Amino acid sequence: MSAGNGAGPTVDVGPAAQLGPGEMVSAQLGEEPIVVVRDADGELHAYVDRCLHQGARLSGGRLVPCVDGQVVGEYREIAGPALKCPWHGYEYDVK
């Protein structure tokens, strides 16, 4: 499988069949670290491998159920996993 935005460089991060649902792999796209995630529906998503909070590598984190809620204490699980930062628990919706 290749990662890139289609308009610029790409990088081969390995055979797509080797990345199962809920798994991720890190790679370099030029100078930029990236993380490629396969969601539960089998779709591939690539992101910059850096938390916006303090720069931790997201690939060191884990995929967790994605939750949402309008009221504190009242949450519901929504489609798709979230990529959780290993440092302070910031979560990024994979979809």
PDB file of C-alpha atoms in Angstrom:
ATOM      1  CA  MET A   1       0.000   0.000   0.000  1.00  0.00           C
ATOM      2  CA  SER A   2       1.138   3.550  -0.616  1.00  0.00           C
ATOM      3  CA  ALA A   3       0.537   6.644   1.497  1.00  0.00           C
ATOM      4  CA  GLY A   4       0.359  10.188   0.184  1.00  0.00           C
ATOM      5  CA  ASN A   5      -2.189  12.766  -0.855  1.00  0.00           C
ATOM      6  CA  GLY A   6      -2.229  11.775  -4.516  1.00  0.00           C
ATOM      7  CA  ALA A   7      -0.794  15.111  -5.594  1.00  0.00           C
ATOM      8  CA  GLY A   8       2.725  14.685  -4.241  1.00  0.00           C
ATOM      9  CA  PRO A   9       5.142  12.037  -3.072  1.00  0.00           C
ATOM     10  CA  THR A  10       4.050   8.609  -1.891  1.00  0.00           C
ATOM     11  CA  VAL A  11       5.767   5.987   0.225  1.00  0.00           C
ATOM     12  CA  ASP A  12       5.330   2.220   0.231  1.00  0.00           C
ATOM     13  CA  VAL A  13       4.518   1.116   3.783  1.00  0.00           C
ATOM     14  CA  GLY A  14       4.068  -2.577   2.969  1.00  0.00           C
ATOM     15  CA  PRO A  15       1.424  -4.924   1.564  1.00  0.00           C
ATOM     16  CA  ALA A  16      -2.110  -3.695   2.331  1.00  0.00           C
ATOM     17  CA  ALA A  17      -3.213  -7.231   3.196  1.00  0.00           C
ATOM     18  CA  GLN A  18      -0.764  -7.301   6.125  1.00  0.00           C
ATOM     19  CA  LEU A  19      -2.489  -4.387   7.898  1.00  0.00           C
ATOM     20  CA  GLY A  20      -5.616  -5.748   9.553  1.00  0.00           C
ATOM     21  CA  PRO A  21      -8.618  -3.800  10.855  1.00  0.00           C
ATOM     22  CA  GLY A  22      -7.673  -1.814  13.946  1.00  0.00           C
ATOM     23  CA  GLU A  23      -3.953  -1.928  13.158  1.00  0.00           C
ATOM     24  CA  MET A  24      -1.526   0.846  12.281  1.00  0.00           C
ATOM     25  CA  VAL A  25       1.978   1.240  10.885  1.00  0.00           C
ATOM     26  CA  SER A  26       4.363   4.196  10.979  1.00  0.00           C
ATOM     27  CA  ALA A  27       6.563   5.384   8.122  1.00  0.00           C
ATOM     28  CA  GLN A  28       8.364   8.439   6.750  1.00  0.00           C
ATOM     29  CA  LEU A  29       6.994  10.481   3.847  1.00  0.00           C
ATOM     30  CA  GLY A  30      10.060  12.520   2.984  1.00  0.00           C
ATOM     31  CA  GLU A  31      10.838  14.502   6.140  1.00  0.00           C
ATOM     32  CA  GLU A  32       7.331  13.959   7.579  1.00  0.00           C
ATOM     33  CA  PRO A  33       6.545  11.073   9.945  1.00  0.00           C
ATOM     34  CA  ILE A  34       3.186   9.457   9.118  1.00  0.00           C
ATOM     35  CA  VAL A  35       0.947   6.780  10.594  1.00  0.00           C
ATOM     36  CA  VAL A  36      -1.348   4.625   8.438  1.00  0.00           C
ATOM     37  CA  VAL A  37      -4.442   3.144  10.103  1.00  0.00           C
ATOM     38  CA  ARG A  38      -6.941   0.554   8.856  1.00  0.00           C
ATOM     39  CA  ASP A  39     -10.376   1.137  10.393  1.00  0.00           C
ATOM     40  CA  ALA A  40     -12.956  -1.541  11.241  1.00  0.00           C
ATOM     41  CA  ASP A  41     -14.556  -1.102   7.785  1.00  0.00           C
ATOM     42  CA  GLY A  42     -11.240  -1.925   6.116  1.00  0.00           C
ATOM     43  CA  GLU A  43     -10.539   1.627   4.894  1.00  0.00           C
ATOM     44  CA  LEU A  44      -6.995   2.991   5.073  1.00  0.00           C
ATOM     45  CA  HIS A  45      -6.288   6.444   6.526  1.00  0.00           C
ATOM     46  CA  ALA A  46      -2.912   8.240   6.724  1.00  0.00           C
ATOM     47  CA  TYR A  47      -2.087  11.054   9.152  1.00  0.00           C
ATOM     48  CA  VAL A  48       0.915  13.078  10.230  1.00  0.00           C
ATOM     49  CA  ASP A  49       2.407  11.045  13.085  1.00  0.00           C
ATOM     50  CA  ARG A  50       2.399  13.906  15.563  1.00  0.00           C
ATOM     51  CA  CYS A  51      -0.016  14.971  18.301  1.00  0.00           C
ATOM     52  CA  LEU A  52      -1.021  18.619  18.020  1.00  0.00           C
ATOM     53  CA  HIS A  53      -0.763  19.028  21.802  1.00  0.00           C
ATOM     54  CA  GLN A  54       2.935  18.399  22.468  1.00  0.00           C
ATOM     55  CA  GLY A  55       4.246  16.512  19.458  1.00  0.00           C
ATOM     56  CA  ALA A  56       4.132  12.881  20.633  1.00  0.00           C
ATOM     57  CA  ARG A  57       4.217  10.194  17.961  1.00  0.00           C
ATOM     58  CA  LEU A  58       0.617   8.997  17.548  1.00  0.00           C
ATOM     59  CA  SER A  59       1.904   5.647  16.301  1.00  0.00           C
ATOM     60  CA  GLY A  60       3.038   5.021  19.887  1.00  0.00           C
ATOM     61  CA  GLY A  61      -0.580   5.270  21.006  1.00  0.00           C
ATOM     62  CA  ARG A  62      -3.470   2.938  20.420  1.00  0.00           C
ATOM     63  CA  LEU A  63      -6.816   2.724  18.679  1.00  0.00           C
ATOM     64  CA  VAL A  64      -9.772   3.043  21.060  1.00  0.00           C
ATOM     65  CA  PRO A  65     -13.558   3.231  20.594  1.00  0.00           C
ATOM     66  CA  CYS A  66     -14.612   6.702  19.439  1.00  0.00           C
ATOM     67  CA  VAL A  67     -17.094   8.406  21.776  1.00  0.00           C
ATOM     68  CA  ASP A  68     -19.027  11.661  21.589  1.00  0.00           C
ATOM     69  CA  GLY A  69     -21.298  13.549  23.937  1.00  0.00           C
ATOM     70  CA  GLN A  70     -22.932  16.935  24.326  1.00  0.00           C
ATOM     71  CA  VAL A  71     -23.315  16.677  28.114  1.00  0.00           C
ATOM     72  CA  VAL A  72     -20.527  15.827  30.563  1.00  0.00           C
ATOM     73  CA  GLY A  73     -21.006  12.242  31.729  1.00  0.00           C
ATOM     74  CA  GLU A  74     -23.372  11.322  28.884  1.00  0.00           C
ATOM     75  CA  TYR A  75     -21.392   9.683  26.098  1.00  0.00           C
ATOM     76  CA  ARG A  76     -22.164   7.358  23.228  1.00  0.00           C
ATOM     77  CA  GLU A  77     -19.947   5.312  20.977  1.00  0.00           C
ATOM     78  CA  ILE A  78     -19.860   6.526  17.376  1.00  0.00           C
ATOM     79  CA  ALA A  79     -18.611   4.897  14.171  1.00  0.00           C
ATOM     80  CA  GLY A  80     -14.924   4.348  13.772  1.00  0.00           C
ATOM     81  CA  PRO A  81     -12.003   4.191  16.145  1.00  0.00           C
ATOM     82  CA  ALA A  82     -10.035   7.070  17.624  1.00  0.00           C
ATOM     83  CA  LEU A  83      -6.252   7.246  17.648  1.00  0.00           C
ATOM     84  CA  LYS A  84      -5.230   8.009  21.248  1.00  0.00           C
ATOM     85  CA  CYS A  85      -2.006   9.902  21.964  1.00  0.00           C
ATOM     86  CA  PRO A  86       0.325   7.978  24.298  1.00  0.00           C
ATOM     87  CA  TRP A  87       1.349  11.055  26.314  1.00  0.00           C
ATOM     88  CA  HIS A  88      -1.794  12.848  27.486  1.00  0.00           C
ATOM     89  CA  GLY A  89      -4.653  10.868  25.935  1.00  0.00           C
ATOM     90  CA  TYR A  90      -5.692  13.328  23.215  1.00  0.00           C
ATOM     91  CA  GLU A  91      -7.936  11.457  20.775  1.00  0.00           C
ATOM     92  CA  TYR A  92      -8.203  11.869  17.007  1.00  0.00           C
ATOM     93  CA  ASP A  93     -11.226  10.511  15.119  1.00  0.00           C
ATOM     94  CA  VAL A  94      -9.846   8.189  12.444  1.00  0.00           C
ATOM     95  CA  LYS A  95     -12.795   8.734  10.117  1.00  0.00           C
TER      96      LYS A  95
END
